[in-house]
Coordinates of C-alpha atoms (C1' of nucleotides) in Angstrom, one line a residue:
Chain A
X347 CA 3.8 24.1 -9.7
X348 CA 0.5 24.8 -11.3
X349 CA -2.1 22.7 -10.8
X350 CA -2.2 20.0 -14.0
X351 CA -4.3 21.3 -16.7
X352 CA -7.9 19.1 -17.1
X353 CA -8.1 17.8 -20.9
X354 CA -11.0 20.3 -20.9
X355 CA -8.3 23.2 -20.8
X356 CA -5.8 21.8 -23.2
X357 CA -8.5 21.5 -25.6
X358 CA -9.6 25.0 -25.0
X359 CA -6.0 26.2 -25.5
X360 CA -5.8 23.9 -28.8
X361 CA -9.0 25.3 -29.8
X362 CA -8.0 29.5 -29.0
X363 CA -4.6 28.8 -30.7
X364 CA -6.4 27.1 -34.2
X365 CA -9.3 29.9 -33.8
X366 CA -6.8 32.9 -33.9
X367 CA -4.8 30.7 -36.9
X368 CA -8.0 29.6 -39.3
X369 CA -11.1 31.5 -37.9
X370 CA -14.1 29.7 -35.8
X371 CA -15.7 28.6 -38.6
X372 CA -12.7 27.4 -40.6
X373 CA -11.3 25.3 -37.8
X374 CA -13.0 21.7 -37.8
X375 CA -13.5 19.2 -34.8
X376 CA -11.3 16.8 -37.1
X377 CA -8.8 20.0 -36.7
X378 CA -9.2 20.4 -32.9
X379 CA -9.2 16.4 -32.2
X380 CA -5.7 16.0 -34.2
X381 CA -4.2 19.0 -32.5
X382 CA -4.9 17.3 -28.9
X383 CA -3.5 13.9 -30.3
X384 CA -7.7 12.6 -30.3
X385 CA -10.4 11.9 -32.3
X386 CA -13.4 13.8 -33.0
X387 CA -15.4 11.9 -31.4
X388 CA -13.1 11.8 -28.1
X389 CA -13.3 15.5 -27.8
X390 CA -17.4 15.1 -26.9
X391 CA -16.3 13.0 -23.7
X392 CA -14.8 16.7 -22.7
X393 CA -16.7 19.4 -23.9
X394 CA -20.2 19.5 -25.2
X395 CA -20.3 21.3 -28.2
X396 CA -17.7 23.6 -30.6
X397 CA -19.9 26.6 -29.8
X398 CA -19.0 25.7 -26.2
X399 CA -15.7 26.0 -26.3
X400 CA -16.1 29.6 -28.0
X401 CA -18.3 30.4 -25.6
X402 CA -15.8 29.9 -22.5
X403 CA -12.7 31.8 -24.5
X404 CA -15.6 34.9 -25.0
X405 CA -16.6 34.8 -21.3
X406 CA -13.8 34.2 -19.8
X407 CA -11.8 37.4 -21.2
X408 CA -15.0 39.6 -21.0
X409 CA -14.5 38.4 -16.9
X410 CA -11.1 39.1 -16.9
X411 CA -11.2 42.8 -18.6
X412 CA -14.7 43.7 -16.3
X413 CA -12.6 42.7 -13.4
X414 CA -9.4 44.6 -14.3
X415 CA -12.0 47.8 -14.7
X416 CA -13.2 47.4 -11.2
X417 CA -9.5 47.3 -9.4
X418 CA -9.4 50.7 -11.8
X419 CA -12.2 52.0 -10.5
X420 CA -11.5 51.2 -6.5
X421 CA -7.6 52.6 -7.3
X422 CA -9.3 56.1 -7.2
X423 CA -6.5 57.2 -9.3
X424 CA -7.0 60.0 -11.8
X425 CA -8.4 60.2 -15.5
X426 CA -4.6 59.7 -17.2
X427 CA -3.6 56.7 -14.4
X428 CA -6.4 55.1 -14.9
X429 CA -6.5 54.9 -18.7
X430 CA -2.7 54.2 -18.4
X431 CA -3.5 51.4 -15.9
X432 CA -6.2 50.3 -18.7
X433 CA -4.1 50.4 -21.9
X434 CA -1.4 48.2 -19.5
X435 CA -4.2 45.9 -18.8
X436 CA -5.2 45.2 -23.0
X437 CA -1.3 45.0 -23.3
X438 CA -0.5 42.9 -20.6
X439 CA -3.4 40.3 -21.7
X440 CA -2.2 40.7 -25.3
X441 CA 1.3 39.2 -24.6
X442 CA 0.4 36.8 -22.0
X443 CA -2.7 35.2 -23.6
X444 CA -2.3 36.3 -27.3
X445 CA -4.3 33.4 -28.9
X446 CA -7.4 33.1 -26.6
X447 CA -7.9 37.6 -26.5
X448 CA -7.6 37.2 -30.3
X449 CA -10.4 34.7 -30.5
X450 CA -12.1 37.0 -27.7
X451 CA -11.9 40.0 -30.2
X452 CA -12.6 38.3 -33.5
X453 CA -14.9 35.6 -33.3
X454 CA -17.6 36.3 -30.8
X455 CA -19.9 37.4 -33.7
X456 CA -20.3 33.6 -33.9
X457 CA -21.8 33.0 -30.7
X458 CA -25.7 31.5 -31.1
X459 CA -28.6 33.8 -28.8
X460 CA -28.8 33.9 -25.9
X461 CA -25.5 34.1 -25.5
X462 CA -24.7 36.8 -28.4
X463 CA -26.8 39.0 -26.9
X464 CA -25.0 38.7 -23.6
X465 CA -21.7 39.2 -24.7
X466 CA -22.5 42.4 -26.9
X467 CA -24.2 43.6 -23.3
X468 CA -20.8 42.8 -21.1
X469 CA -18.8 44.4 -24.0
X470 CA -20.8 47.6 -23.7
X471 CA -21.0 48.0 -20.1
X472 CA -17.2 47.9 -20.1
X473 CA -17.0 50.1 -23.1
X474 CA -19.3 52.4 -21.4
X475 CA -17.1 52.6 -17.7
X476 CA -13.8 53.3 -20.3
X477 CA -15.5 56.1 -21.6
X478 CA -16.9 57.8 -18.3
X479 CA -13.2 57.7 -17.2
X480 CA -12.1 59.1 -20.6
X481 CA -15.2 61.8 -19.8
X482 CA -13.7 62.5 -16.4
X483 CA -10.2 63.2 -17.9
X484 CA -11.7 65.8 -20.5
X485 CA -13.6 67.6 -18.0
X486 CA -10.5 67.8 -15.6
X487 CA -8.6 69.4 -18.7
X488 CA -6.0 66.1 -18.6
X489 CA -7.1 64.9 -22.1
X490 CA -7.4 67.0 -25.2
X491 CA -11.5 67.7 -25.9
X492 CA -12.8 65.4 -28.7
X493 CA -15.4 63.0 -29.2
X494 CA -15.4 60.4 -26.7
X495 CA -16.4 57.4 -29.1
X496 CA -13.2 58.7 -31.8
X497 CA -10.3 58.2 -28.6
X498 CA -12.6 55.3 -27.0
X499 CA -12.3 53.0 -30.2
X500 CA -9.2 54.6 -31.4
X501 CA -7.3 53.4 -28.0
X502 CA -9.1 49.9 -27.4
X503 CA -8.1 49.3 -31.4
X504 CA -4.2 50.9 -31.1
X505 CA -3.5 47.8 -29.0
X506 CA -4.9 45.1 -31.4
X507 CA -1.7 44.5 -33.5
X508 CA -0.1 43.1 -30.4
X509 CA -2.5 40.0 -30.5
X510 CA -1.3 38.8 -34.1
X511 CA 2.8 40.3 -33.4
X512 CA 2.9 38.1 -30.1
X513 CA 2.2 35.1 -31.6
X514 CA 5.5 34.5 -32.6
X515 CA 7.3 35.3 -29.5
X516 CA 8.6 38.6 -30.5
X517 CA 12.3 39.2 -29.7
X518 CA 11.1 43.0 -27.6
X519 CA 10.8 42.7 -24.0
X520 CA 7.1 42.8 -22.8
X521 CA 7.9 45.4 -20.9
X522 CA 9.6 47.8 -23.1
X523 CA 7.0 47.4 -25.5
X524 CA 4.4 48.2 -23.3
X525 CA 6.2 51.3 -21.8
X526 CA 6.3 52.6 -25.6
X527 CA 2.9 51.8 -26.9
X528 CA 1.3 53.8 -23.6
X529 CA 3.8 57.2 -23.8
X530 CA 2.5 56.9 -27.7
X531 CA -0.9 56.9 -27.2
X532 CA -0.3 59.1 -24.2
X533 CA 2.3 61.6 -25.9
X534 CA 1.5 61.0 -29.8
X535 CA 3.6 61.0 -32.4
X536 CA 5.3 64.0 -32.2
X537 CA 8.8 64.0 -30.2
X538 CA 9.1 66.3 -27.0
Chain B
X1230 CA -24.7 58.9 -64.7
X1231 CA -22.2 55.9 -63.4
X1232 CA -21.7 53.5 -65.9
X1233 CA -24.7 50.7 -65.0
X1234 CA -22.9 48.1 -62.7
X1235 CA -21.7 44.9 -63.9
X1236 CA -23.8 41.6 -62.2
X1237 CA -20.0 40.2 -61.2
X1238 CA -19.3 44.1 -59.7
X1239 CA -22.9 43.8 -58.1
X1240 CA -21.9 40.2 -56.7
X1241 CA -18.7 41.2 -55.5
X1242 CA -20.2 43.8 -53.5
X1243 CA -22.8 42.3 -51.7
X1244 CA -20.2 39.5 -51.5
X1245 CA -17.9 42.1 -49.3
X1246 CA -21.0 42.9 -47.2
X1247 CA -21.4 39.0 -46.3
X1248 CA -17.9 38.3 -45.5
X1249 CA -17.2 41.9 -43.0
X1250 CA -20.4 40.8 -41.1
X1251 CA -20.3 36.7 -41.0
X1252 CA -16.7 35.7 -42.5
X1253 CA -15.4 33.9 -45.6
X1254 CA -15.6 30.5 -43.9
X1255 CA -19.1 31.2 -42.3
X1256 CA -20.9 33.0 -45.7
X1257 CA -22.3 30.3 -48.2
X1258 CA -22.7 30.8 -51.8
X1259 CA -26.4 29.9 -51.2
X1260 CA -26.3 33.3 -48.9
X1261 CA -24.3 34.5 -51.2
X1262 CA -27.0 33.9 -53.8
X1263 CA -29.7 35.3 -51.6
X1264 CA -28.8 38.5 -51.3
X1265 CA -28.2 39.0 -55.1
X1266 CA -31.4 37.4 -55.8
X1267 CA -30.3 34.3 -57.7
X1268 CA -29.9 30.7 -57.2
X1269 CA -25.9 29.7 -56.3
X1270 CA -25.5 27.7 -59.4
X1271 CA -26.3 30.8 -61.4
X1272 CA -23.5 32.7 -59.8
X1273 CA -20.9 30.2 -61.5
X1274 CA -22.4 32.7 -65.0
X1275 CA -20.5 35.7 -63.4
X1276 CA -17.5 34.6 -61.1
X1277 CA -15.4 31.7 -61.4
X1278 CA -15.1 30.2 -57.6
X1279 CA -15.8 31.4 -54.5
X1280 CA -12.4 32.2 -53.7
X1281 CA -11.6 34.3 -56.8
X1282 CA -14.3 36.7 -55.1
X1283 CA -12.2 36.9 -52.0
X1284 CA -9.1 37.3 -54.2
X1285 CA -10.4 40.0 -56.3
X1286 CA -11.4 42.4 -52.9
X1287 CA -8.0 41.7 -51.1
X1288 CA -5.9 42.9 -54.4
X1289 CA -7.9 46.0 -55.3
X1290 CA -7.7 47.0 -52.1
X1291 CA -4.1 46.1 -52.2
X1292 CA -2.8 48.4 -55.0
X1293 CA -5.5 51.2 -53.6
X1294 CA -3.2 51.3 -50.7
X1295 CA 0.2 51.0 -52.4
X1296 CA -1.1 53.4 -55.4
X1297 CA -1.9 56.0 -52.4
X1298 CA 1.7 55.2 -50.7
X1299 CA 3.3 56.0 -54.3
X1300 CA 1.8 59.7 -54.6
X1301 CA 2.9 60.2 -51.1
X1302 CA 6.2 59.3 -51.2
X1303 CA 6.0 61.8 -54.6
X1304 CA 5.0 64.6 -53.1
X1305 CA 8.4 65.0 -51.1
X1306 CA 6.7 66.2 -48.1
X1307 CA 8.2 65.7 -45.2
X1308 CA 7.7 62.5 -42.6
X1309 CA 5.2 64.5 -40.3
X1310 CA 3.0 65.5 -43.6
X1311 CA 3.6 62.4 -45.1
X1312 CA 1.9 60.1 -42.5
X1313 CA -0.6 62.7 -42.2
X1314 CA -1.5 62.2 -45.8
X1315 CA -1.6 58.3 -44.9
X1316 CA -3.3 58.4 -42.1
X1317 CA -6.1 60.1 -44.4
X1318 CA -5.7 57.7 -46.6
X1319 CA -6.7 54.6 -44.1
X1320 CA -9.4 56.6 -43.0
X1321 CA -10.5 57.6 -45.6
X1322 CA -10.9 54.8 -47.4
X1323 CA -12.6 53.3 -44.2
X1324 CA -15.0 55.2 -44.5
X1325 CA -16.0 55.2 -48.1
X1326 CA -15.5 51.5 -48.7
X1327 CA -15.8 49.8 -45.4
X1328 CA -16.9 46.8 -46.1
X1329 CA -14.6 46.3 -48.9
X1330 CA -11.6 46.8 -46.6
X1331 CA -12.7 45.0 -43.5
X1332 CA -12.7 41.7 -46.0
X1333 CA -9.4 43.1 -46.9
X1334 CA -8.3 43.3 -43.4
X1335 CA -9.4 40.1 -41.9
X1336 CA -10.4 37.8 -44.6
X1337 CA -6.6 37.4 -46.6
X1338 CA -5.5 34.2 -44.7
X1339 CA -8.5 32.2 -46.8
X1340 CA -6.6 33.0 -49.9
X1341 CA -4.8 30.0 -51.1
X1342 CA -1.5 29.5 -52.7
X1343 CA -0.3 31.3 -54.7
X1344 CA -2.1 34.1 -54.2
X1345 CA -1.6 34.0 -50.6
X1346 CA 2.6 34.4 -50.7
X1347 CA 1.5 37.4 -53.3
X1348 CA -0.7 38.8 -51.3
X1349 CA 1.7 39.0 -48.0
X1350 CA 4.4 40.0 -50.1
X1351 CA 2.8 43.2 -51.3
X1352 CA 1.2 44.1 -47.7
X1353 CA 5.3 43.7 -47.0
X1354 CA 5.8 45.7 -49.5
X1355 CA 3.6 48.5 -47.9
X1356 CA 4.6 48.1 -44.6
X1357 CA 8.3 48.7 -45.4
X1358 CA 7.8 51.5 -47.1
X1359 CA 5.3 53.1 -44.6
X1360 CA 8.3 52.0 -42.1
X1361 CA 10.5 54.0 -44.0
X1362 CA 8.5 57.4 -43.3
X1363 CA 8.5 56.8 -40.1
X1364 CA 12.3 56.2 -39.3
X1365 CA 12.9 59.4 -41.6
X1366 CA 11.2 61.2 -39.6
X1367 CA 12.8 60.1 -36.2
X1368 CA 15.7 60.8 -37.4
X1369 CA 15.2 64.4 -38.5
X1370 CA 13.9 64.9 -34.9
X1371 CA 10.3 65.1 -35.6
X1372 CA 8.7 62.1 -34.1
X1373 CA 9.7 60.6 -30.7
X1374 CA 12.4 58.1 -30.6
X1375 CA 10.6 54.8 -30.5
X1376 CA 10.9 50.7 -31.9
X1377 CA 9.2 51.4 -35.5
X1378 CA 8.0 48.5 -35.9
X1379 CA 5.9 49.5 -31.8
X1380 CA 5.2 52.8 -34.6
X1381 CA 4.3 51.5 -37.0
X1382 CA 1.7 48.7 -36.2
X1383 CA 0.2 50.8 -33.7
X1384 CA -0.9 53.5 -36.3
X1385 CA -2.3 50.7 -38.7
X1386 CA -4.5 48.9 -36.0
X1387 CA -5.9 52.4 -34.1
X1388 CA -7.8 53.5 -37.6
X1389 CA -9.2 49.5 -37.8
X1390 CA -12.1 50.6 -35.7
X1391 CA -13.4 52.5 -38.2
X1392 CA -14.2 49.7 -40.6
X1393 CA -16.5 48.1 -38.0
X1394 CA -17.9 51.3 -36.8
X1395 CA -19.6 53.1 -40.3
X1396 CA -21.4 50.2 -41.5
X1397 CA -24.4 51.8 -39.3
X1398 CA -24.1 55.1 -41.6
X1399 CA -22.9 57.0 -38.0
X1400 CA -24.0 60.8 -37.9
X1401 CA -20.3 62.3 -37.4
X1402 CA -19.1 63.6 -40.5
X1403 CA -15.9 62.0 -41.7
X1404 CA -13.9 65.1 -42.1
X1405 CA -14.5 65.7 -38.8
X1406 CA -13.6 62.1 -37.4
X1407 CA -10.9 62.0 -39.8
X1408 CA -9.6 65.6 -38.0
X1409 CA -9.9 63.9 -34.6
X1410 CA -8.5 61.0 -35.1
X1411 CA -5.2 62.4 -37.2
X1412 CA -4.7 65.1 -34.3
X1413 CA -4.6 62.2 -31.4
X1414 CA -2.6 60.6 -33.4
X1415 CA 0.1 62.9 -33.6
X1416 CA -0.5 64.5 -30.3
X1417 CA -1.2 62.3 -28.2
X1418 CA -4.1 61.7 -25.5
X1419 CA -2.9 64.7 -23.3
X1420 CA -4.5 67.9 -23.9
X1421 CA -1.9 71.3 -24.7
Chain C
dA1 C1' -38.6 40.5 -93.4
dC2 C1' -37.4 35.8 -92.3
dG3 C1' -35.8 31.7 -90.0
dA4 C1' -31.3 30.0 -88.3
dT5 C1' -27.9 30.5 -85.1
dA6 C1' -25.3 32.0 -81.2
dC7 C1' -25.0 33.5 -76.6
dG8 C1' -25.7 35.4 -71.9
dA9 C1' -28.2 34.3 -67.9
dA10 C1' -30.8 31.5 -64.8
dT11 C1' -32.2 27.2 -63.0
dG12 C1' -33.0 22.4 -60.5
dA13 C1' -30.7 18.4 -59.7
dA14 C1' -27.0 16.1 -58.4
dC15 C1' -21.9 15.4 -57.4
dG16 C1' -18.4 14.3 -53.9
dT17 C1' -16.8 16.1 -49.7
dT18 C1' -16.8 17.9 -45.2
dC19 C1' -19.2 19.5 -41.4
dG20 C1' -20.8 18.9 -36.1
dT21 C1' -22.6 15.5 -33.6
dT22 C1' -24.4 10.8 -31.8
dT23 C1' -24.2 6.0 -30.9
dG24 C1' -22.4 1.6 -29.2
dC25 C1' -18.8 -0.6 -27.4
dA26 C1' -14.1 -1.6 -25.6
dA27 C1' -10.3 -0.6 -22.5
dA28 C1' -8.5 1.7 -18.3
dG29 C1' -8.7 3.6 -13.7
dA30 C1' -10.9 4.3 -9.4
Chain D
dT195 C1' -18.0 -2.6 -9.9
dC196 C1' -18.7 1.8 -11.8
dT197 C1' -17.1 5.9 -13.9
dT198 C1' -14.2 7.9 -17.2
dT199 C1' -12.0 8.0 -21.6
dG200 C1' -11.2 6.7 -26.3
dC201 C1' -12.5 5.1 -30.9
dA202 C1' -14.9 3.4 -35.2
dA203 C1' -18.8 4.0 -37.6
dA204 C1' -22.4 6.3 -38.9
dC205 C1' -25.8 10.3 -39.1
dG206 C1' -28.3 14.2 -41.5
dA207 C1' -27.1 18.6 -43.0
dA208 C1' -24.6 21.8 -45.4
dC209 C1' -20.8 22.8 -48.2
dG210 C1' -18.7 24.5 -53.1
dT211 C1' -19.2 23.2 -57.5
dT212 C1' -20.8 21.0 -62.1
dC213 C1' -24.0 19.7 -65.4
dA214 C1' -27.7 19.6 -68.8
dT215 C1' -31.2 22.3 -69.9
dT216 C1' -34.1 26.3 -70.8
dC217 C1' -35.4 30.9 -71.9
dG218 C1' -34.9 35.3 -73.9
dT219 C1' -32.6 38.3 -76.9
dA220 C1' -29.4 39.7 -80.1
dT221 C1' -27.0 38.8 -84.8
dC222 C1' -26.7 36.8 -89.0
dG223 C1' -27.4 35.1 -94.0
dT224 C1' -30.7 35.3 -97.3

DNA sequence: ACGATACGAATGAACGTTCGTTTGCAAAGA
DNA sequence: TCTTTGCAAACGAACGTTCATTCGTATCGT
């Protein structure tokens, strides 16, 4: 049904799934060739650098968060929706695409300039948009008043567990998981 | 009036510092060297291998955390006041020792064998017995009926900003983060 | 007080290995 | 035929580490 995958996307899966294993800098080309069944060499007929392929996993989830933020935005929902529609959004990616959101959240330090630069600039817009709406939600009396920077950082990091638990595909059902981790964060700790 | 720091205590520090901003794999003894003002062969005077460094930071911070878990779970306080105390401990120790930690946190899987096995056994260790808090205290009623494991990994990963965020020496005071952060913890994002 | 001895600490040079990448060429597919 | 794909070989650079040596400073026997 989908479309065959080029050998430039198998080698950019290969490469997100030895990233979130070894690290960036710990995984070789030798490593990357052997995992697609190449050599070294080969891989250059596909790609045109390992800083490349880093590059695309970065990009490509920075798209894909900044884009979920916009259909949040448009939904006109309010302050608690949205961030519930947010949190499903990191956990959602989490499960579906564990490897290449780990090597998203880990390893973008090792991005050369220009591109460094840009990254840290997409990541702060969207951090700045989560925090307007967590802004919105104090002011409107939904969330509890605190420093927005303590929830902001404490939410976005809550979820990063799921990227390492996923990768063995966990028993739990995605979407009981989900359901749990959002009436925590939403409810806290604390029963009724 | 501290005792005057060892060269191997001043190497493992700035070695910490290295490997939370660039990673194991990406820092070189010749940075290493650098930033301790000698020459890489002359490091070999102080520490045995590159690795024993990395060793070193993931075990003391290892038994920091299990010595902390073992006054806890003497205390006989119940669940509710017995994560509390934990949770202080995390952040705490975030923010006193942050680099230190962050190595701790993300830099284990360059350990080798078998230090590595040793290593996961006693973060095993700790989780089980954090785990063990946790379903004590949904069973007397306190905490909401949830998958401890969803719990338990979601408390350990929402204080992991922390690490990243106080190596810039921010301006909040850390009781007062640490406040925040336990009270949206156990309360939850809604307000009331 | 004296030279002899030991030792901690630092160094430049070099070791063998691995790194990311390039080149030249052969085989396959269009 | 022309483009794509793969590989062996090789590249310079960087890696962690070892080595012989040096320098300064204690400690020692006398």
């Amino acid at each position: 049904m989908t479309t065959k995958k080029t050998k430039k996307e198998i080698i950019q899966e290969a490469a997100a799934h030895l990233f979130r294993d070894k690290g960036y800098s710990a995984t070789s080309m030798r490593d990357l060739a052997e995992a697609v069944n190449l050599k070294a060499s080969s891989l250059y007929n596909h790609i045109s650098s390992k800083e490349e392929i880093l590059r695309n996993i970065c990009f490509d989830n920075a798209h894909r968060f900044i884009s979920g933020m916009e259909e949040v935005e448009k939904s006109g929902a309010d302050a608690p929706a949205q961030v519930r529609a947010l949190l499903s959004l990191h956990i959602r990616t989490a499960m579906e695409d564990a490897t290449s959101v780990t090597a998203f959240n880990d390893e973008w330090r090792h991005l050369n300039e220009p591109y460094l630069s840009e990254f840290k600039a997409l990541r702060k817009d969207y951090e700045q948009r989560f925090r307007n709406i967590l802004n919105t939600g104090m002011k409107s009396g939904a969330f509890r008043q605190m420093d927005p920077n303590v929830m902001l950082y404490t939410l976005f990091s809550s979820v990063r567990w799921l990227y390492d638990w996923f990768q063995e595909g966990k028993s739990r059902s995605a979407e009981a998981v989900e359901a749990e981790v959002i009436e925590l964060l939403m409810g806290g700790l604390h029963s009724s």
